PDB file of C-alpha atoms in Angstrom:
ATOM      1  CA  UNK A   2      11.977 -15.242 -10.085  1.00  0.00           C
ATOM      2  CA  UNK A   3      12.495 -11.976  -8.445  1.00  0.00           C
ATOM      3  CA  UNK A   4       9.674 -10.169  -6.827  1.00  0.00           C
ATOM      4  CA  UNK A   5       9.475  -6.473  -6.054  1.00  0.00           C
ATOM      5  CA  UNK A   6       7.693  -5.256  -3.188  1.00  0.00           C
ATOM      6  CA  UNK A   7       6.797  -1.735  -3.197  1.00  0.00           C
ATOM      7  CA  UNK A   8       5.835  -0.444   0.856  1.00  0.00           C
ATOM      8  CA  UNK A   9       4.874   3.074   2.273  1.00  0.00           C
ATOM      9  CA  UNK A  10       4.992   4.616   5.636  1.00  0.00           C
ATOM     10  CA  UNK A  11       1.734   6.129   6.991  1.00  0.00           C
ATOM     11  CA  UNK A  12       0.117   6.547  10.182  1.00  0.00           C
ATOM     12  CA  UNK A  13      -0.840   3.827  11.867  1.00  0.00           C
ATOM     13  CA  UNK A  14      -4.242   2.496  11.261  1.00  0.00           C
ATOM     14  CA  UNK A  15      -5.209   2.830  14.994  1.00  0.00           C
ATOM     15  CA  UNK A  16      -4.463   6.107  15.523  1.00  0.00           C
ATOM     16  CA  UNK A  17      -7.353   8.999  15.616  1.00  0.00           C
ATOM     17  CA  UNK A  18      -6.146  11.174  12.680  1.00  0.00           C
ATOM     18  CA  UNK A  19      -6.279  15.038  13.677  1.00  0.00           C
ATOM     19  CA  UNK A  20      -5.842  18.199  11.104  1.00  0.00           C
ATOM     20  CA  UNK A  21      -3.020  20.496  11.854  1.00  0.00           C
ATOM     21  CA  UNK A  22      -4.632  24.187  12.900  1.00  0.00           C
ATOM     22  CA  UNK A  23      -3.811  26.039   9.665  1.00  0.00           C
ATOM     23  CA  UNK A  24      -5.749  22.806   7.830  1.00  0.00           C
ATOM     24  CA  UNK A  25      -2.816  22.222   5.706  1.00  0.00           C
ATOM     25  CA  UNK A  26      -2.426  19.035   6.380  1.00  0.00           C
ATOM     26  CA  UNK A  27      -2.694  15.837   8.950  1.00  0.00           C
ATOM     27  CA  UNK A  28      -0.473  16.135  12.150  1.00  0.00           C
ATOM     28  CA  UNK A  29       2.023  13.592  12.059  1.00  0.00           C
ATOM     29  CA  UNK A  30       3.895  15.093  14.989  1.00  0.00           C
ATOM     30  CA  UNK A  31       4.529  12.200  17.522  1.00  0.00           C
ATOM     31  CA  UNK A  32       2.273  10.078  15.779  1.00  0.00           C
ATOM     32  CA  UNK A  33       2.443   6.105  15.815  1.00  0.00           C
ATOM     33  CA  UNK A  34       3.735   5.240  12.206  1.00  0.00           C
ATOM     34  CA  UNK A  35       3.631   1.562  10.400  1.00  0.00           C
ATOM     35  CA  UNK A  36       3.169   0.145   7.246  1.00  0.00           C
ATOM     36  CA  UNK A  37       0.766   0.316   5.200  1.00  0.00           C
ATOM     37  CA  UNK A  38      -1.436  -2.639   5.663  1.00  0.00           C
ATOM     38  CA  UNK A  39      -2.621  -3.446   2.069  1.00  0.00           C
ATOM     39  CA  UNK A  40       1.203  -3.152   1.586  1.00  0.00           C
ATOM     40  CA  UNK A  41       1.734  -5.696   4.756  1.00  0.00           C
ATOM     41  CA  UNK A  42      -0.328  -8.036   2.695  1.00  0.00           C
ATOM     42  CA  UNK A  43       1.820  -7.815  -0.043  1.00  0.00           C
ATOM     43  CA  UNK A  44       4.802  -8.296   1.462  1.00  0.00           C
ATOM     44  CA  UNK A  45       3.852 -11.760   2.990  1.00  0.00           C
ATOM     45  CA  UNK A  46       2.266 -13.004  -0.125  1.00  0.00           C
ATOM     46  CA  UNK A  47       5.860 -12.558  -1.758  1.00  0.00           C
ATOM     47  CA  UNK A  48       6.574 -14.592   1.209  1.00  0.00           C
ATOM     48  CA  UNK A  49       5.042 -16.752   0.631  1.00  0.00           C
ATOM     49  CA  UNK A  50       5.907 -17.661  -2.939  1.00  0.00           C
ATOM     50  CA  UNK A  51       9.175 -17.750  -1.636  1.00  0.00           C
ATOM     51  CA  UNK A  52       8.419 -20.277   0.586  1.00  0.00           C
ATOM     52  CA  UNK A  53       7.066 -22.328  -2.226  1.00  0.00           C
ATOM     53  CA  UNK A  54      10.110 -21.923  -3.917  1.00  0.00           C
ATOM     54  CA  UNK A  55       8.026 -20.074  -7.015  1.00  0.00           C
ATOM     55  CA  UNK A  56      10.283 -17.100  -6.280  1.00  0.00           C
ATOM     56  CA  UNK A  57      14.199 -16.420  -5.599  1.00  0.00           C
ATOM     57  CA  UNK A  58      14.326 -13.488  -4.190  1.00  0.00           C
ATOM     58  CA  UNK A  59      12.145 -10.846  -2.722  1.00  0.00           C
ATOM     59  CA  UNK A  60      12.986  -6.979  -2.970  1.00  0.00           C
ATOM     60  CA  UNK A  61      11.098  -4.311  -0.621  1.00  0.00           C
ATOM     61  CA  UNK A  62      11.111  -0.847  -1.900  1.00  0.00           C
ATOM     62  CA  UNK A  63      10.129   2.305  -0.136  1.00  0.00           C
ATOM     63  CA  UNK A  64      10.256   5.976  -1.403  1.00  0.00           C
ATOM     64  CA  UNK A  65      10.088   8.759   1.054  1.00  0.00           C
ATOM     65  CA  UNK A  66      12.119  10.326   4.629  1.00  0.00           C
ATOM     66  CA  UNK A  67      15.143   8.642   6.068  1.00  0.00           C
ATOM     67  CA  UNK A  68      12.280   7.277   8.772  1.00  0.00           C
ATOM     68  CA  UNK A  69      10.664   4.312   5.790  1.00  0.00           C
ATOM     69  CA  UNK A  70      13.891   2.657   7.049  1.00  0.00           C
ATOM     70  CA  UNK A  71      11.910   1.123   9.882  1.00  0.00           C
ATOM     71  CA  UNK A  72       9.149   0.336   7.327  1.00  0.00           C
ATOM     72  CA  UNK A  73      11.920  -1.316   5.091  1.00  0.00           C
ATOM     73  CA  UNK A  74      13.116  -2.967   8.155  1.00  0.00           C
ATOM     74  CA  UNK A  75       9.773  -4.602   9.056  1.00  0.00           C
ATOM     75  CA  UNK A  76       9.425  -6.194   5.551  1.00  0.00           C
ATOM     76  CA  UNK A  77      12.872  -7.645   5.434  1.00  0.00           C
ATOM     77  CA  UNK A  78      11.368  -9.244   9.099  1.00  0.00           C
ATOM     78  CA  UNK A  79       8.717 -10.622   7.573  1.00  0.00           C
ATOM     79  CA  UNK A  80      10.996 -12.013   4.631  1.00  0.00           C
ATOM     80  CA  UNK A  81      12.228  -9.570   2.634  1.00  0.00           C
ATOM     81  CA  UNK A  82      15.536 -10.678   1.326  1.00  0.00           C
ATOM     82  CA  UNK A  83      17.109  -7.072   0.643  1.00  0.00           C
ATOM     83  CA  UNK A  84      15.228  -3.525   0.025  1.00  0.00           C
ATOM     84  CA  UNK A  85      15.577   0.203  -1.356  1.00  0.00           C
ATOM     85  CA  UNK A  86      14.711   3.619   0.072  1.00  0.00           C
ATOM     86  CA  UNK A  87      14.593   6.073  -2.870  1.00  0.00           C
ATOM     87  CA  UNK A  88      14.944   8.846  -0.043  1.00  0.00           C
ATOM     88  CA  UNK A  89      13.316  12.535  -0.131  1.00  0.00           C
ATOM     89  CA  UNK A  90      11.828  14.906   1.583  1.00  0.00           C
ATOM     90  CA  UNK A  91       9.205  15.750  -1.297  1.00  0.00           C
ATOM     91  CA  UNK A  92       6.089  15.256  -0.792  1.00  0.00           C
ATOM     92  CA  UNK A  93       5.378  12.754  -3.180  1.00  0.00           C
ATOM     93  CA  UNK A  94       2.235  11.689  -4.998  1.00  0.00           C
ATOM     94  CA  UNK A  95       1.386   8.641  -7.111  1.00  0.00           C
ATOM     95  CA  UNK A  96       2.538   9.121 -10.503  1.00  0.00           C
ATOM     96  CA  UNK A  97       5.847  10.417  -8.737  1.00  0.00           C
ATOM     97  CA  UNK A  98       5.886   7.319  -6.824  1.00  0.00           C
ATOM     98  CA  UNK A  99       4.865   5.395 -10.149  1.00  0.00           C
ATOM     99  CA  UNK A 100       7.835   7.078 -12.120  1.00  0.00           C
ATOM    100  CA  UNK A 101      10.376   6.106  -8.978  1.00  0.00           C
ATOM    101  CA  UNK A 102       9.468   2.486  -8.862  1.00  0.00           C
ATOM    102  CA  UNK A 103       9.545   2.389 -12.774  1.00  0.00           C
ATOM    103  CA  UNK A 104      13.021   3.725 -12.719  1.00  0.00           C
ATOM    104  CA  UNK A 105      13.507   0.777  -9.468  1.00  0.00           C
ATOM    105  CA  UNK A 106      11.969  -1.703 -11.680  1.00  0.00           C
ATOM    106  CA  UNK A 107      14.241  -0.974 -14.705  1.00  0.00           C
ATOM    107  CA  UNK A 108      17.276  -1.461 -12.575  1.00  0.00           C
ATOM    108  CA  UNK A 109      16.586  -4.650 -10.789  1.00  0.00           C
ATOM    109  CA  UNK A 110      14.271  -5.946 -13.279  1.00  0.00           C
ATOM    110  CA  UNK A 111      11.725  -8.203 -11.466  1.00  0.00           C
ATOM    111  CA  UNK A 112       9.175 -10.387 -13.058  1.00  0.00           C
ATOM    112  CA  UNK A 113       6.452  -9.733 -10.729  1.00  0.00           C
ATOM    113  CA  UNK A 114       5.807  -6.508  -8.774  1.00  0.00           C
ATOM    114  CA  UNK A 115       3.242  -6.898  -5.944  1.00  0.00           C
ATOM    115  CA  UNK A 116       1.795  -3.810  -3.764  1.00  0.00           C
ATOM    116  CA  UNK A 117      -0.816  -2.908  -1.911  1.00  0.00           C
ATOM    117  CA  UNK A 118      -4.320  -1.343  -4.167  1.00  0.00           C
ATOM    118  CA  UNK A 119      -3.997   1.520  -1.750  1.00  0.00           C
ATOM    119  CA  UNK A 120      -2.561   3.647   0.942  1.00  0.00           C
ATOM    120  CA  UNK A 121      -4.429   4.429   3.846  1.00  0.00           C
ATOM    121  CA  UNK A 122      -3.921   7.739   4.287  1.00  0.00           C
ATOM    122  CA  UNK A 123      -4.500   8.962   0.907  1.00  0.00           C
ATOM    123  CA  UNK A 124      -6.868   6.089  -0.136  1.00  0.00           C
ATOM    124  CA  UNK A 125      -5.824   7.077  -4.045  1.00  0.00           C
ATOM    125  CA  UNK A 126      -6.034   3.841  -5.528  1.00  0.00           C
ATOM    126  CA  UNK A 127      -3.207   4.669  -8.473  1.00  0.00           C
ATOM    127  CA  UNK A 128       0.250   3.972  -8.154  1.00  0.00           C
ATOM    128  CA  UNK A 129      -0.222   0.256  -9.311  1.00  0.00           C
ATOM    129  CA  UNK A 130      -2.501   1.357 -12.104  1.00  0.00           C
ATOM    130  CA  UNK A 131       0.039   3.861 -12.688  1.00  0.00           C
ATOM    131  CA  UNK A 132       3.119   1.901 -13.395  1.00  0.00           C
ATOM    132  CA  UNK A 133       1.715  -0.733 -14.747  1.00  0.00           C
ATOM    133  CA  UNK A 134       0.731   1.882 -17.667  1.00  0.00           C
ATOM    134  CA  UNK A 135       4.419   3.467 -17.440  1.00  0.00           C
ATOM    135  CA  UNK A 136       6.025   0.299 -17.848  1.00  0.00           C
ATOM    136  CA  UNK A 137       3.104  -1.186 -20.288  1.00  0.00           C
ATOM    137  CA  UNK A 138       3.079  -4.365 -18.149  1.00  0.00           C
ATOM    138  CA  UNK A 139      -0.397  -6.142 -17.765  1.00  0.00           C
ATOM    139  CA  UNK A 140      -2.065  -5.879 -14.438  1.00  0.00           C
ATOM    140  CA  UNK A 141      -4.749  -7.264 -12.074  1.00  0.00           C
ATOM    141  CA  UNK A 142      -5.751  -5.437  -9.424  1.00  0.00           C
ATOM    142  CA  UNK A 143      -7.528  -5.932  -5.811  1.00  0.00           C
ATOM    143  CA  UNK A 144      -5.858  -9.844  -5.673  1.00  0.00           C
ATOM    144  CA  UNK A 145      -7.608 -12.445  -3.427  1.00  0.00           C
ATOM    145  CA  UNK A 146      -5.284 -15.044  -4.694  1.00  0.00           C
ATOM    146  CA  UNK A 147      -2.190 -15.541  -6.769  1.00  0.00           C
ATOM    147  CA  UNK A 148      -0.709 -18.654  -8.278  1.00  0.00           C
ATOM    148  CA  UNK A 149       2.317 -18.630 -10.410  1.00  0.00           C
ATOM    149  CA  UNK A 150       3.438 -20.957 -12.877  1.00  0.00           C
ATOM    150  CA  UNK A 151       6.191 -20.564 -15.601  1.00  0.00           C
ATOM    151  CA  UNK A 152       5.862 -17.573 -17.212  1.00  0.00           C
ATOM    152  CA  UNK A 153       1.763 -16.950 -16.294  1.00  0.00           C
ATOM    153  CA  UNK A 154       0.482 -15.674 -13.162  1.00  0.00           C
ATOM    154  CA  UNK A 155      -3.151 -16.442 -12.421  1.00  0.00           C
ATOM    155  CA  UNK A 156      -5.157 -13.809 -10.036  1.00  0.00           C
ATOM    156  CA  UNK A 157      -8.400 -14.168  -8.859  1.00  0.00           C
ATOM    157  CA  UNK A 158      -9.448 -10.466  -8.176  1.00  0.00           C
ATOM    158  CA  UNK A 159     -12.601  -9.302  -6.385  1.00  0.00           C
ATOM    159  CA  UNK A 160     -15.274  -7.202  -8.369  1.00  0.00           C
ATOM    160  CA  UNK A 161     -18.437  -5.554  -7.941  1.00  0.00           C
ATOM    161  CA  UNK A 162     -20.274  -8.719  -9.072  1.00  0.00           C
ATOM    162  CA  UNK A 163     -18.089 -11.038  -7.372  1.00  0.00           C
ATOM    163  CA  UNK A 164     -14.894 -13.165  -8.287  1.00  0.00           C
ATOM    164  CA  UNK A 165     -12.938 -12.324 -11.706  1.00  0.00           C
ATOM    165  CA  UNK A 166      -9.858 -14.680 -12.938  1.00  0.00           C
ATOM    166  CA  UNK A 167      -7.360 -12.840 -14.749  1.00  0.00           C
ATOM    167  CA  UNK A 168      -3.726 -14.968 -16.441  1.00  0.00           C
ATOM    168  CA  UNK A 169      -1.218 -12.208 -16.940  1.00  0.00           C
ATOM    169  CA  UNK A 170       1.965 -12.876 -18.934  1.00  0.00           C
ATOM    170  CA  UNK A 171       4.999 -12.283 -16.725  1.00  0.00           C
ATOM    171  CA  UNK A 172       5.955  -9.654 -15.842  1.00  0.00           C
ATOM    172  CA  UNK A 173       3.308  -8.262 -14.602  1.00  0.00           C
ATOM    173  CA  UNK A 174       2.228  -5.865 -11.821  1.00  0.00           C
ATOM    174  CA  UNK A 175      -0.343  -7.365  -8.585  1.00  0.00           C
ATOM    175  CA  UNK A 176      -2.162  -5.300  -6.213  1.00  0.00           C
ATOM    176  CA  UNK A 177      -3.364  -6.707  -3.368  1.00  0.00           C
ATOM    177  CA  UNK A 178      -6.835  -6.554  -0.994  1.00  0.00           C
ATOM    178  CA  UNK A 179      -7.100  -7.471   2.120  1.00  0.00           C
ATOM    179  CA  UNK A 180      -8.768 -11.514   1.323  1.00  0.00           C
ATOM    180  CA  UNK A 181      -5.443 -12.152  -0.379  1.00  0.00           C
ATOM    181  CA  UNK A 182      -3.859 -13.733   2.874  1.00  0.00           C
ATOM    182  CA  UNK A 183      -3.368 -12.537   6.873  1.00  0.00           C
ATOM    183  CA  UNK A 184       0.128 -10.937   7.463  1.00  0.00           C
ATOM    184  CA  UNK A 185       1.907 -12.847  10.283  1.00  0.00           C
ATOM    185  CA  UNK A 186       3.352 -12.200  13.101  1.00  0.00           C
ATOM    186  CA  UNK A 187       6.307 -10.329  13.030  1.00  0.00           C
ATOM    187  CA  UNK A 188       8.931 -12.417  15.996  1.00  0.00           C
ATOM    188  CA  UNK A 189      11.783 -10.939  17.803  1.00  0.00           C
ATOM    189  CA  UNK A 190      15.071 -13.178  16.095  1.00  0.00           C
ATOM    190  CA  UNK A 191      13.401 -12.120  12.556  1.00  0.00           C
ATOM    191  CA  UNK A 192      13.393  -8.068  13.634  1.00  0.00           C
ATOM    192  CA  UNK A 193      17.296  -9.057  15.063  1.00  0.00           C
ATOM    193  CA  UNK A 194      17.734 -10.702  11.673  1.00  0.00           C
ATOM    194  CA  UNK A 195      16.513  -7.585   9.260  1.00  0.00           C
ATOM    195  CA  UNK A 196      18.734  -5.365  11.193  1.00  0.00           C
ATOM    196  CA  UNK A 197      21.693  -7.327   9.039  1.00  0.00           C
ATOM    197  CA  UNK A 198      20.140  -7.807   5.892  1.00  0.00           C
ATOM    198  CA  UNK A 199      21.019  -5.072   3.291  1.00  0.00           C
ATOM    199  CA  UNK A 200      18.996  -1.693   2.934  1.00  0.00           C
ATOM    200  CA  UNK A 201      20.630   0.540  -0.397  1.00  0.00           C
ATOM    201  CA  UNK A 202      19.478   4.235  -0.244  1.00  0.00           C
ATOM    202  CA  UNK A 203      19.143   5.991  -3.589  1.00  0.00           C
ATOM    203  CA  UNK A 204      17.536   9.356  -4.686  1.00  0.00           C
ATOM    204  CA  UNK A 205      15.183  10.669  -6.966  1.00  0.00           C
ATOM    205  CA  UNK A 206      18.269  12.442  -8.895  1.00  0.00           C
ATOM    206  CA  UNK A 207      20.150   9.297  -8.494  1.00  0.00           C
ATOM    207  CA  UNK A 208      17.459   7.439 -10.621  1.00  0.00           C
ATOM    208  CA  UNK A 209      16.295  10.377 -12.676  1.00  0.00           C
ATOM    209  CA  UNK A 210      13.396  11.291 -11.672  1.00  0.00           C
ATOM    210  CA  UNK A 211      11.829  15.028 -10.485  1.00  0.00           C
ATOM    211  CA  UNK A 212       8.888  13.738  -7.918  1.00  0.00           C
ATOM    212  CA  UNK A 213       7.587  17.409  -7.527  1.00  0.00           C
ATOM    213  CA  UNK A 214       3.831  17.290  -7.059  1.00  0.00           C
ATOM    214  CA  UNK A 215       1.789  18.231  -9.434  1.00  0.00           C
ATOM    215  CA  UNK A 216      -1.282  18.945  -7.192  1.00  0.00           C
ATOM    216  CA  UNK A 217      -1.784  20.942  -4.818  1.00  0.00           C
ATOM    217  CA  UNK A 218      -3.691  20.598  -1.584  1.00  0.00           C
ATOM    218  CA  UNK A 219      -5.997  23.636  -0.954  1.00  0.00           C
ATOM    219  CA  UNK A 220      -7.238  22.137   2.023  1.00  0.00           C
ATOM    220  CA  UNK A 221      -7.944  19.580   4.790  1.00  0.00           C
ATOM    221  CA  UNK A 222     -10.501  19.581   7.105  1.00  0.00           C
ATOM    222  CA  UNK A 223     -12.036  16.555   9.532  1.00  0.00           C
ATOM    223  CA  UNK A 224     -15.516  15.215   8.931  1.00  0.00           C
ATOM    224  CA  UNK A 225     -18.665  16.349  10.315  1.00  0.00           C
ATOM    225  CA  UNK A 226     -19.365  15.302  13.836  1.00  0.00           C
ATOM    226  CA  UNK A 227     -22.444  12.632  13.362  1.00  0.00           C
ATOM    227  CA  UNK A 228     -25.237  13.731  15.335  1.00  0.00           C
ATOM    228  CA  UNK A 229     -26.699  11.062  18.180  1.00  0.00           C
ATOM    229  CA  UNK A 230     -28.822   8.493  17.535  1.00  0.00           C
ATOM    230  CA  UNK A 231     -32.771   8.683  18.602  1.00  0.00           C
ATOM    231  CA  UNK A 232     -34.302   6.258  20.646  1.00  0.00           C
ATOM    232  CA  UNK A 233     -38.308   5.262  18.771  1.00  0.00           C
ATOM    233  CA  UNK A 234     -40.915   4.139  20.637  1.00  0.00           C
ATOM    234  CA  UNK A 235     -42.714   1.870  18.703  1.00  0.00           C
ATOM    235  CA  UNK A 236     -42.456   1.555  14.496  1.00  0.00           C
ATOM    236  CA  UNK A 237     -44.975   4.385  13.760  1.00  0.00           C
ATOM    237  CA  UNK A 238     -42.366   6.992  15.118  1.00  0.00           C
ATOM    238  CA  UNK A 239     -40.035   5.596  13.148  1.00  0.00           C
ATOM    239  CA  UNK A 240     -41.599   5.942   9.763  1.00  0.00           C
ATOM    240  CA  UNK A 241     -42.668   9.092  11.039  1.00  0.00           C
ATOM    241  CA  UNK A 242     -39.132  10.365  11.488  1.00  0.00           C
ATOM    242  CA  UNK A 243     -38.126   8.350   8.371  1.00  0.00           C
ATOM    243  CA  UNK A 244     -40.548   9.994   6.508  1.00  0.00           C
ATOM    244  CA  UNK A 245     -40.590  13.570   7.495  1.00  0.00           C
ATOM    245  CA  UNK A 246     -37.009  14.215   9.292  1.00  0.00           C
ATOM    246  CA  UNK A 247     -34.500  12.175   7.364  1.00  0.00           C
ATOM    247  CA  UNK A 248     -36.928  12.416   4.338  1.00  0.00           C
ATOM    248  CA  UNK A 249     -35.327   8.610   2.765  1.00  0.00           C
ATOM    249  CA  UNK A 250     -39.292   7.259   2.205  1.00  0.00           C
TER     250      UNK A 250
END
């Protein structure tokens, strides 16, 4: 069984975001950049199944700048067999990335396509959603666990009222939250490894797809600065201030 691994490139999860001055957009300027980490999670899960022999080969896929090669790079260290940058300089947004990795899927034709339920710098929430519909595949979304067997794969997914399990009919498309499993550690001889594995670079035109965005963004600002906290004296000041400040009672 061949799983595809779809990965994106943002900025790293512990650096302070700032807004460029003309609020066009976030400053990525000499910026820390990683992996997504919902995306981290579903690289080792494929992993994983590989290590269980349940799968034969695992596939990373990245669309975006020449730079996701580093991104690719780190999945094929954790145990990525092989990946694919579909490489532009678009800005790209999910149903552009959904109509990329359809074309992907099509060509390499995977029975199980895992990714992450969202990036973190966008925090959309679509692409899996997305494909799943372009491709008419089923889905289960937000993963705590997978187990394959055969033909079915079994997901346990979390929801608002607690644990939901889902069989989907293979293929299918997975996305992944962060109780699914914790990435591991990436070693040095596995980095020295990836370096040698293969990484194919294709482009939009190459796979027939035009990933111009069909949104635009009008503007990005930072959130309000919360004001300090208040130290009470006693529990009658805070109702009081409950009451007639933040008016919640």
């Amino acid at each position: 069984m061949k799983v595809l691994v779809p990965v994106k490139r943002v900025v790293d999860y512990n650096v302070k975001v700032r807004v460029k001055s003309d609020q066009s957009d976030v400053d990525i300027a000499n910026v820390k950049m990683s992996m997504n980490p919902f995306d981290e999670i579903a690289v080792e899960e494929a992993t994983r199944l590989k290590e269980n022999s349940v799968a034969t080969e695992v596939v990373a896929v990245s669309c975006g700048v020449a730079q996701c090669q580093e991104t690719l790079r780190t999945a094929m260290a954790i145990g990525a067999d092989r990946s694919i940058l579909v490489q532009t300089d678009a800005e790209l947004q999910p149903l552009a990335v959904a109509k990329l990795l359809k074309a992907v899927v099509e060509k390499e034709q995977p029975q199980l396509v895992i990714l992450g339920k969202q990036a973190i710098d966008d925090d959309a929430n679509q692409t899996g959603q997305m494909l799943a519909a372009l491709l008419d595949w089923p889905q289960a979304t937000f993963a705590s666990k997978i187990e394959v067997s055969g033909d079915t794969a079994t997901v346990t997914r979390e929801i608002d009222g607690g644990l939901e399990t889902v069989a989907l009919k293979l293929p299918a498309i997975v996305t992944t939250d962060l109780r699914l499993n914790e990435p591991r550690y990436v070693t040095l001889p596995n980095i020295m490894k990836a370096k040698k594995k293969p990484l194919e670079t294709v482009t939009p035109d190459d796979l027939g797809v035009d990933p111009a965005p069909r949104l635009k963004t009008l503007k990005v600002s930072e959130p309000p600065a919360r004001s300090a906290g208040v130290m009470v004296p006693d529990v009658a000041a805070l109702v009081d201030k409950l009451k007639n400040e933040a008016k919640v009672i």
